[in-house]
PDB file of C-alpha atoms and ligand atoms in Angstrom:
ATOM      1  CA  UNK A  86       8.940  14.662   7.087  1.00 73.00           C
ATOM      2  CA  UNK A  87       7.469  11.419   6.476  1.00 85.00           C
ATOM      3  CA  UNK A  88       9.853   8.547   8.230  1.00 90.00           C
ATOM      4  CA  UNK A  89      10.042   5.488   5.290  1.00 96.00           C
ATOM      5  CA  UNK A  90      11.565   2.427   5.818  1.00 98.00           C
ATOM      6  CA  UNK A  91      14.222   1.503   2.969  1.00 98.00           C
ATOM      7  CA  UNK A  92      12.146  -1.104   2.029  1.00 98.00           C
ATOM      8  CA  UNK A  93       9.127  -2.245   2.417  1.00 98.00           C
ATOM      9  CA  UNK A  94       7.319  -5.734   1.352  1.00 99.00           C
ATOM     10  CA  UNK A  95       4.834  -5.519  -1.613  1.00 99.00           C
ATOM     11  CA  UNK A  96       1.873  -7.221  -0.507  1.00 99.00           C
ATOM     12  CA  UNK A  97       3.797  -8.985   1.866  1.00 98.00           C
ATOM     13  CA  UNK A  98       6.665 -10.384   0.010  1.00 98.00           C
ATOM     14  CA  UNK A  99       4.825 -11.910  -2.662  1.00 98.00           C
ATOM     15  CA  UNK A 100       8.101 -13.653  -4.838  1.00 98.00           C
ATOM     16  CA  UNK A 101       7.656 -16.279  -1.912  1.00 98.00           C
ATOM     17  CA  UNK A 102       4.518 -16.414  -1.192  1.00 98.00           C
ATOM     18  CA  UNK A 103       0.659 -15.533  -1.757  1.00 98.00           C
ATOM     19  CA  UNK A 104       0.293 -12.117  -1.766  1.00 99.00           C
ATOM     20  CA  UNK A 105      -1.691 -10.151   0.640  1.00 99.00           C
ATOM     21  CA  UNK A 106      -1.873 -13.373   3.037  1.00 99.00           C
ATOM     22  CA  UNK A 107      -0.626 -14.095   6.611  1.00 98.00           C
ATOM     23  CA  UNK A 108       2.140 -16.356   4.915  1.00 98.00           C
ATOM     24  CA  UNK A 109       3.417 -13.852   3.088  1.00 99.00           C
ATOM     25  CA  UNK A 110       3.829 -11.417   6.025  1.00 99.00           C
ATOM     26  CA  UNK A 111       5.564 -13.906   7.863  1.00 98.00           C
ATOM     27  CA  UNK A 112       7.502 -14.161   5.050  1.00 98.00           C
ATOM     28  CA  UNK A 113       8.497 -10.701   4.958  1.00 99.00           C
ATOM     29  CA  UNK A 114       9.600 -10.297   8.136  1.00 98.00           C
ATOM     30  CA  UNK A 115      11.826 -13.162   7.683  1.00 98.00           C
ATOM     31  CA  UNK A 116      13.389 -12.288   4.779  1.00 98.00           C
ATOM     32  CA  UNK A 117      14.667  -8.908   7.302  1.00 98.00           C
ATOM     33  CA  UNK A 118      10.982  -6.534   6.061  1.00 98.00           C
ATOM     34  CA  UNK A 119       9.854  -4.101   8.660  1.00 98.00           C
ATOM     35  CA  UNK A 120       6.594  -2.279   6.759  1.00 98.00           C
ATOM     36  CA  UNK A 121       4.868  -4.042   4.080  1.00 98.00           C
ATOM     37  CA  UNK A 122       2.214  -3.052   2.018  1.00 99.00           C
ATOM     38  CA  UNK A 123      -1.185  -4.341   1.285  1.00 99.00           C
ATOM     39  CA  UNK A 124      -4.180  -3.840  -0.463  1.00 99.00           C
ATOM     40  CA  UNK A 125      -7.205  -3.151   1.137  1.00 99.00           C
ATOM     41  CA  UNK A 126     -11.083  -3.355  -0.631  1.00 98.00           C
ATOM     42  CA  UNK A 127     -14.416  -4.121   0.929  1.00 98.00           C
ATOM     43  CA  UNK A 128     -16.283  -7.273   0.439  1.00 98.00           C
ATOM     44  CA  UNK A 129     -20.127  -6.883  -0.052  1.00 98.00           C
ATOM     45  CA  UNK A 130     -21.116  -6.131   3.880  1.00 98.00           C
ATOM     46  CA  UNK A 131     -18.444  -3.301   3.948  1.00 98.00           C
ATOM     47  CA  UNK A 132     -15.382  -5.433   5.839  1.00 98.00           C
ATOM     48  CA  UNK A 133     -12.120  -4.262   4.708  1.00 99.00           C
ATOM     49  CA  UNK A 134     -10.182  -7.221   3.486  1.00 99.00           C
ATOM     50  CA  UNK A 135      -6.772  -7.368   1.525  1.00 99.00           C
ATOM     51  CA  UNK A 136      -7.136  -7.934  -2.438  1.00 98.00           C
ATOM     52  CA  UNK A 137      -5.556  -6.167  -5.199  1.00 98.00           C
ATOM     53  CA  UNK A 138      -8.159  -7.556  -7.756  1.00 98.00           C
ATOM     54  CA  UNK A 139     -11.719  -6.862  -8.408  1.00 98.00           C
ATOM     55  CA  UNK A 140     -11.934 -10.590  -8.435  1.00 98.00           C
ATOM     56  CA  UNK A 141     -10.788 -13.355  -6.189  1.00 98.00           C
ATOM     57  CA  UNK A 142     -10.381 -15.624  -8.945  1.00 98.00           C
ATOM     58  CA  UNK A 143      -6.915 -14.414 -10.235  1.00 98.00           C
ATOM     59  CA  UNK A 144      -5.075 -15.004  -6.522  1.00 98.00           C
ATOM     60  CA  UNK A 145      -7.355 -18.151  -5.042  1.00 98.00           C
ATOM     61  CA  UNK A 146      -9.202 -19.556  -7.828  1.00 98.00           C
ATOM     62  CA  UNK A 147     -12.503 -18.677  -6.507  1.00 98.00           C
ATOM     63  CA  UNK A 148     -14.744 -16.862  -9.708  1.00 98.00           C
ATOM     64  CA  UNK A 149     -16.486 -14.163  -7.833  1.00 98.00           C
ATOM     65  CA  UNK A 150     -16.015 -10.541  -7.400  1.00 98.00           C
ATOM     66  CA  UNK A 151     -15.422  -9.059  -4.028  1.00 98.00           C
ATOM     67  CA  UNK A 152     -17.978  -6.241  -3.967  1.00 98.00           C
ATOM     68  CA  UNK A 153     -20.418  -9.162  -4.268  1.00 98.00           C
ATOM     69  CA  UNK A 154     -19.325 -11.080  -1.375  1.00 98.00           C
ATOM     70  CA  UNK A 155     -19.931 -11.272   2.263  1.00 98.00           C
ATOM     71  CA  UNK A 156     -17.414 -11.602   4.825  1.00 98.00           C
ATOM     72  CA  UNK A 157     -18.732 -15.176   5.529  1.00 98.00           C
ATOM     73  CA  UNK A 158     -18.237 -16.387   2.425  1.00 98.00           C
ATOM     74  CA  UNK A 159     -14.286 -15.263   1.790  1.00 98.00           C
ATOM     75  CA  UNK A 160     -12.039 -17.639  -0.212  1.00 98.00           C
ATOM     76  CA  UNK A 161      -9.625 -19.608   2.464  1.00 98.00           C
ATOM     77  CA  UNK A 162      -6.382 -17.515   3.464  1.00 98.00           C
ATOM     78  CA  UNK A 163      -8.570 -13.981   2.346  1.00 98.00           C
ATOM     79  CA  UNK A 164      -7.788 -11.921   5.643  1.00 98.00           C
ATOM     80  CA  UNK A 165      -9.507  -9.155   6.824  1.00 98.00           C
ATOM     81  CA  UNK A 166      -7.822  -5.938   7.377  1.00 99.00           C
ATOM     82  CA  UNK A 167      -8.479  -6.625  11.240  1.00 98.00           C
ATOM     83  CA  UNK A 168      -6.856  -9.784  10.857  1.00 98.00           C
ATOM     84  CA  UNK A 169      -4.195  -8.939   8.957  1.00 99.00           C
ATOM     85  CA  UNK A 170      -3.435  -6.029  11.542  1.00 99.00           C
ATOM     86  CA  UNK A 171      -3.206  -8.397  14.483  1.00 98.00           C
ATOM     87  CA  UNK A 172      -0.694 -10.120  12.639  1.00 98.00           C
ATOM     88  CA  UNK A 173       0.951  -6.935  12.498  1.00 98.00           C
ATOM     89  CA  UNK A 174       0.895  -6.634  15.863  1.00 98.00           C
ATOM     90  CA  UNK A 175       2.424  -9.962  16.374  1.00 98.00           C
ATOM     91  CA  UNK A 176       5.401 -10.005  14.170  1.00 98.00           C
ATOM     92  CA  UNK A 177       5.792  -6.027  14.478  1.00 98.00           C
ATOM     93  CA  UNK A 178       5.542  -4.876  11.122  1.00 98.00           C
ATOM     94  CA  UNK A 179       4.416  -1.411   9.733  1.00 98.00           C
ATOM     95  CA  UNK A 180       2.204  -0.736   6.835  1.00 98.00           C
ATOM     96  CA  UNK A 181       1.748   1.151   3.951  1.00 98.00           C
ATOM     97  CA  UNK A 182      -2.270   0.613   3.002  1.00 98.00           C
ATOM     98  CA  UNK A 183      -2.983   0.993   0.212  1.00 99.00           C
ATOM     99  CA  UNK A 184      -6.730   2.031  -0.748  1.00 98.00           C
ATOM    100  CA  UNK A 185      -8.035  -0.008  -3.606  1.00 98.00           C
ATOM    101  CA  UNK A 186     -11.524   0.260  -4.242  1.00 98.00           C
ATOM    102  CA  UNK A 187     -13.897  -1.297  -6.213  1.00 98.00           C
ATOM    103  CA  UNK A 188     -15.370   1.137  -8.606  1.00 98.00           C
ATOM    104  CA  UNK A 189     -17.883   3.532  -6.554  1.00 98.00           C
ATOM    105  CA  UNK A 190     -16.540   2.713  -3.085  1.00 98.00           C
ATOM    106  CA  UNK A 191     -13.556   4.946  -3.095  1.00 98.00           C
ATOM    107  CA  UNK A 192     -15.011   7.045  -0.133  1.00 98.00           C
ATOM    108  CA  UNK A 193     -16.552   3.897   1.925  1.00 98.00           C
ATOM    109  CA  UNK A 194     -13.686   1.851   1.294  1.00 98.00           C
ATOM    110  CA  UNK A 195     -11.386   4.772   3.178  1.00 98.00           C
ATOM    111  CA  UNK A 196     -14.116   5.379   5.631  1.00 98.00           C
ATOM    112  CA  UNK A 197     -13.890   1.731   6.830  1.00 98.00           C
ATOM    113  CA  UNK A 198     -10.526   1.333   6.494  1.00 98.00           C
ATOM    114  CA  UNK A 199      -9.322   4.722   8.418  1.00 98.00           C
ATOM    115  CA  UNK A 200     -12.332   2.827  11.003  1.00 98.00           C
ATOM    116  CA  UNK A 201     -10.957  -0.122  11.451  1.00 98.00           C
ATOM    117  CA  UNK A 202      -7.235   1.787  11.754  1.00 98.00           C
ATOM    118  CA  UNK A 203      -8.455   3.674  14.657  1.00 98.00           C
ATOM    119  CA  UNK A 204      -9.833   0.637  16.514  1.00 98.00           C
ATOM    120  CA  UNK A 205      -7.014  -1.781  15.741  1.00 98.00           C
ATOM    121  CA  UNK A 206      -3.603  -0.083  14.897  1.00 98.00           C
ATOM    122  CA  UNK A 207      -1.073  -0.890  17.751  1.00 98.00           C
ATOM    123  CA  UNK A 208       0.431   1.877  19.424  1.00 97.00           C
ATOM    124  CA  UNK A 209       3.786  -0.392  19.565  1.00 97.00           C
ATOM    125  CA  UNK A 210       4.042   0.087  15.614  1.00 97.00           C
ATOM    126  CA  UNK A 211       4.555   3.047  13.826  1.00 97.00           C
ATOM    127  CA  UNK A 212       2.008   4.997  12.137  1.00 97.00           C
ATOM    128  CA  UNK A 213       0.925   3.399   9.139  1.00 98.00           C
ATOM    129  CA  UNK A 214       0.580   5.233   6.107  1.00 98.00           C
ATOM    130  CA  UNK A 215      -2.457   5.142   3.567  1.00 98.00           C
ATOM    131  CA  UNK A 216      -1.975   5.289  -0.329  1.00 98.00           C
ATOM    132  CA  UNK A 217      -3.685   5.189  -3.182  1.00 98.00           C
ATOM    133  CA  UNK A 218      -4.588   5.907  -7.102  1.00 98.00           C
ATOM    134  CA  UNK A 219      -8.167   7.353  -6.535  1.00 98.00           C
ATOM    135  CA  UNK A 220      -7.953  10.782  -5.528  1.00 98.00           C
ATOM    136  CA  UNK A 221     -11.385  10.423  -3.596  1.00 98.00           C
ATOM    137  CA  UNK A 222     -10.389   8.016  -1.753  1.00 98.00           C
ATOM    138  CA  UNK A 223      -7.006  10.312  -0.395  1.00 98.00           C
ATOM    139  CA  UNK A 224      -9.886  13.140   0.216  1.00 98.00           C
ATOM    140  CA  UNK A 225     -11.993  10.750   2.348  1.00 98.00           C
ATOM    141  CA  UNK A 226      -9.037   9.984   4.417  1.00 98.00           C
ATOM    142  CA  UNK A 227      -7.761  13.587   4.317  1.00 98.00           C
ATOM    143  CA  UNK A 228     -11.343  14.627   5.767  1.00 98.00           C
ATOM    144  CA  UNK A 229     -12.025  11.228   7.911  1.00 98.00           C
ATOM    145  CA  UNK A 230      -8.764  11.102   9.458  1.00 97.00           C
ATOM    146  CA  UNK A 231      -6.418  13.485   8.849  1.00 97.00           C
ATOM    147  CA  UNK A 232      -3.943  12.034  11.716  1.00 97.00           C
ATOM    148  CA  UNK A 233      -2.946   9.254   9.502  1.00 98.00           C
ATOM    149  CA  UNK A 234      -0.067  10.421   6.939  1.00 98.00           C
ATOM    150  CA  UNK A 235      -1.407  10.400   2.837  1.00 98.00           C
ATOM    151  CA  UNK A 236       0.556   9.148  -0.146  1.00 98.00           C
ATOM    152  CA  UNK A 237      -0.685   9.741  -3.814  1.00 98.00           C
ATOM    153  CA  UNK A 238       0.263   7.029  -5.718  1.00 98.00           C
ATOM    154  CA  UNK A 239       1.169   7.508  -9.678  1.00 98.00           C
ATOM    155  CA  UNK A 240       2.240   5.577 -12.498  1.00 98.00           C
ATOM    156  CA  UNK A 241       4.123   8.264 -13.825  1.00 97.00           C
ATOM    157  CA  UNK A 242       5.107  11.782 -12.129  1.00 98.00           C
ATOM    158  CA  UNK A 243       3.109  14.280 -14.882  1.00 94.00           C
ATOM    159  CA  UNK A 244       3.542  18.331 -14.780  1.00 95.00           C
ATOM    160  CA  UNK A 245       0.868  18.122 -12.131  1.00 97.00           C
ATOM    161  CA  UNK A 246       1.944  16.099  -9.466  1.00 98.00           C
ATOM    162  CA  UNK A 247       2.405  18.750  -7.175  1.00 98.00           C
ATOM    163  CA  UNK A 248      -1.198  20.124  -7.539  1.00 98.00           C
ATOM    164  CA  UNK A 249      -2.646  16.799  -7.355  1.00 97.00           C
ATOM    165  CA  UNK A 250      -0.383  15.793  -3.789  1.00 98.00           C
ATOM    166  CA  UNK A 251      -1.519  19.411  -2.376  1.00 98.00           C
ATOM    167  CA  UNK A 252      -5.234  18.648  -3.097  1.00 97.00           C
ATOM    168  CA  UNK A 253      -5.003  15.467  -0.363  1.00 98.00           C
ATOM    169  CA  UNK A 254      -2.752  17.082   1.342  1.00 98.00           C
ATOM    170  CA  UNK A 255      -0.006  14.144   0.872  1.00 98.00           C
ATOM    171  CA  UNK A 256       3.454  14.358   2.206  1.00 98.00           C
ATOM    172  CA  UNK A 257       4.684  11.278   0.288  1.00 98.00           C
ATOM    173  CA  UNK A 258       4.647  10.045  -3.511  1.00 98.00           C
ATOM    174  CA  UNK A 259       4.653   6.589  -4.138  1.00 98.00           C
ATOM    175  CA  UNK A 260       5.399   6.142  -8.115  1.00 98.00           C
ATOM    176  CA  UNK A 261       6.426   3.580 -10.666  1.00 98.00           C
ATOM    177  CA  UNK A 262      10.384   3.608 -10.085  1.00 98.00           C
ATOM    178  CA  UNK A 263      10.709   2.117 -13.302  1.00 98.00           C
ATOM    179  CA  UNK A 264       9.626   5.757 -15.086  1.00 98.00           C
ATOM    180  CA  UNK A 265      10.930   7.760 -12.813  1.00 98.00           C
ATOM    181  CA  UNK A 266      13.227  10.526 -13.893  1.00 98.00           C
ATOM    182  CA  UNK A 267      16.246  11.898 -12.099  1.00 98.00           C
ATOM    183  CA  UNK A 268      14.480  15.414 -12.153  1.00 98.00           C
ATOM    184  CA  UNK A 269      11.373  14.565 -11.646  1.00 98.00           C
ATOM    185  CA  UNK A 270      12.954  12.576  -8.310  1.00 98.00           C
ATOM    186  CA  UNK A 271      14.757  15.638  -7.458  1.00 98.00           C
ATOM    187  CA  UNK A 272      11.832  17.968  -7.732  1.00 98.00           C
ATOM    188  CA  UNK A 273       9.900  16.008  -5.460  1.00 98.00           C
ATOM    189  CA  UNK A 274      12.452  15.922  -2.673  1.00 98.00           C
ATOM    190  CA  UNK A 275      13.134  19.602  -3.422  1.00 98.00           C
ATOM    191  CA  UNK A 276       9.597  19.900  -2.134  1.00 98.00           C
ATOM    192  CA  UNK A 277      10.029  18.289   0.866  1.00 97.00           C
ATOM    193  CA  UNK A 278       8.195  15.122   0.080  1.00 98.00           C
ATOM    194  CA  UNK A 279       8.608  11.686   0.926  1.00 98.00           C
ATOM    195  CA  UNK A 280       9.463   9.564  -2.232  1.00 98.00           C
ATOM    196  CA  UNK A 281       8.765   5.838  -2.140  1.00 98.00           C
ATOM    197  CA  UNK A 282       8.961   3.143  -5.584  1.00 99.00           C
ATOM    198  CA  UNK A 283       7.596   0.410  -6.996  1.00 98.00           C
ATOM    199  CA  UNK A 284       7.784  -2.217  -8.008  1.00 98.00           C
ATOM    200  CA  UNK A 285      11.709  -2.809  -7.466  1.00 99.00           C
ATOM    201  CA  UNK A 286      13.286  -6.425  -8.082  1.00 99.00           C
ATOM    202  CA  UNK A 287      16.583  -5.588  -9.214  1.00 98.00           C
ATOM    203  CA  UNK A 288      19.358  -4.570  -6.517  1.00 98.00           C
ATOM    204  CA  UNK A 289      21.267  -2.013  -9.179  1.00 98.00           C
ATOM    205  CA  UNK A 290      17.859  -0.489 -10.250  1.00 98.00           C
ATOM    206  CA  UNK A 291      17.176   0.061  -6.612  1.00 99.00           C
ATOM    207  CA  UNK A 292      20.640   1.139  -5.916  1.00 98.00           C
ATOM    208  CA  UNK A 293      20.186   3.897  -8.765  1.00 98.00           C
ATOM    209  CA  UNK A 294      16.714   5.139  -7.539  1.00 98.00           C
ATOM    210  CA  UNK A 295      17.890   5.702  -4.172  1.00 98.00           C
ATOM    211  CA  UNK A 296      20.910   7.234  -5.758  1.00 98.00           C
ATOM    212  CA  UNK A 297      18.340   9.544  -7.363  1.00 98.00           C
ATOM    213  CA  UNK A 298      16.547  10.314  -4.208  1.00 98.00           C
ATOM    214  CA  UNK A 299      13.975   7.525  -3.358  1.00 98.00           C
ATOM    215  CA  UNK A 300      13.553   7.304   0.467  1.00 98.00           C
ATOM    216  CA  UNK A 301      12.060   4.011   0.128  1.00 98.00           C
ATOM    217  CA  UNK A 302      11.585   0.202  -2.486  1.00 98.00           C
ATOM    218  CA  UNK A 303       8.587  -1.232  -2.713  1.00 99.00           C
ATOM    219  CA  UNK A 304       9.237  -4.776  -3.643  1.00 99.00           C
ATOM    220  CA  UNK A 305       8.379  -8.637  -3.924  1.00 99.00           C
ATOM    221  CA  UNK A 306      11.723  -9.769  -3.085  1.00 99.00           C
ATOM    222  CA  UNK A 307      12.867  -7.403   0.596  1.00 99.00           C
ATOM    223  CA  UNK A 308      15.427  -9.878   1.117  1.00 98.00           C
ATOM    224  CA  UNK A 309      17.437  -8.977  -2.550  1.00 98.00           C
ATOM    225  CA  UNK A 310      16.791  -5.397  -2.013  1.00 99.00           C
ATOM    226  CA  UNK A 311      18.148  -4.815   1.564  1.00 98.00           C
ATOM    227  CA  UNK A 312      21.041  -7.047   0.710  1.00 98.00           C
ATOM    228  CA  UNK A 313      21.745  -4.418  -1.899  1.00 98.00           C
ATOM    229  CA  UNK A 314      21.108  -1.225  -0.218  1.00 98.00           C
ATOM    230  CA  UNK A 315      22.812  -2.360   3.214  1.00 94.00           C
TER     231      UNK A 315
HETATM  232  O1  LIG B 251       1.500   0.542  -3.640  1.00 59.21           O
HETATM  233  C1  LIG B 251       2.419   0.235  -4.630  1.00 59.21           C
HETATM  234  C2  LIG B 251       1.850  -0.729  -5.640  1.00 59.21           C
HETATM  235  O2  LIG B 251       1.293  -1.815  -4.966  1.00 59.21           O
HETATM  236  C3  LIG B 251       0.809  -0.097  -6.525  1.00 59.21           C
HETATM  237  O3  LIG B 251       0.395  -0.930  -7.549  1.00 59.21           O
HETATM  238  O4  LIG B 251      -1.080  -2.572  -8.610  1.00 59.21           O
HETATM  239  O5  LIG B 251       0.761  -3.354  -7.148  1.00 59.21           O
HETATM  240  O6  LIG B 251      -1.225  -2.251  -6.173  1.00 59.21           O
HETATM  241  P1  LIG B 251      -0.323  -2.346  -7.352  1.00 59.21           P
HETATM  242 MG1  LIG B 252      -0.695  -2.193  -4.066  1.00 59.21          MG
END
């Protein structure tokens, strides 16, 4: 089965800093993180970079939207994917990527993505492992490279979830721990499945989810949640 860290750093460990920046993997890691997650989409000449918005605007202030910019142009402390992997590298983190497209990109944004994996990922860190919402982006991956483990990520586990993880071949569910059921959780493990949740602030709420069978918190503040769990 899929090996999750306890916790891992939403896009970085963004109560402390800018999310998906440098800082805020730094930030992470010092705060005891060993994975975080990002948020990867392509600017306008097909460059992975981390955003979770169609926009820059909301995170650096800058009005434009990312499918219509170049990699020259990114707002200051944007990193690319590549960049944000050597910093990886450096303070030995592991990742959970998630695939975010922009509308009509979900199969380019995992075929650049998985791309750029292949070239960059560090054999020193563990395997990342790709998420995301768009089910044609987990196919691309499934099809482009298959070596890299798949979660599907839902905001709520529905009757279907097992159909829908077996279509992208997954062997992890990332859901919204706030809606997750204590049946629902078990059913998932019963399957064999990895279970990770998110977005987790609270040390008790994590304490009960893990209680319930999460494997792994996905969370702003890692430092509050280990402190809890450990
Ligand atoms: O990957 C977990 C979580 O990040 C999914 O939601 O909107 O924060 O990317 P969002
Ligand atoms: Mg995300």
């Amino acid at each position: 089965m899929l090996q999750l860290p306890k916790v891992i750093g939403h896009r970085g460990a963004m109560a402390y800093a800018p999310e998906n920046t440098l800082t805020s993997f730094r930030e992470a890691r010092r705060r005891g993180a060993s994975w975080v997650e990002i948020d990867v989409k392509l600017t306008a000449d097909g460059v992975p970079i981390l955003m979770h918005d169609p926009s820059f605007k909301r995170t650096t202030g800058v009005d434009r939207l990312v499918a219509e910019t170049r990699s020259a142009e990114l707002p200051a402390d944007v990193p690319t994917f590549e960049q944000a992997i050597a910093c990886f590298r450096e303070l030995g983190l592991g990742c959970n990527v998630e695939i975010k497209p922009c509308e009509g990109r979900e199969v380019e944004t995992t075929r650049r993505t998985v791309a750029t994996l292949r070239r960059c990922w560090p054999a020193s860190l563990p395997p990342p492992l790709l998420s995301s919402f768009k089910r044609a982006s987990l196919v691309a991956a499934q099809e482009a490279a298959p070596e890299f483990a798949r979660a599907i990520l839902l905001r709520e586990i529905e009757q279907n979830w097992r159909e829908r993880s077996e279509e992208v071949g997954a062997v992890g569910v990332n859901t919204d721990g706030s809606k997750l059921t204590a049946a629902r959780a078990a059913e998932i493990k019963k399957a064999g499945y990895a279970l990770a949740v998110y977005t987790i602030n609270d040390g008790d709420v994590a304490k009960a989810l893990v209680a319930i069978g999460a494997d792994c918190v996905i969370t702003d503040v890692p430092d509050v949640i280990l402190a809890a769990l450990n």
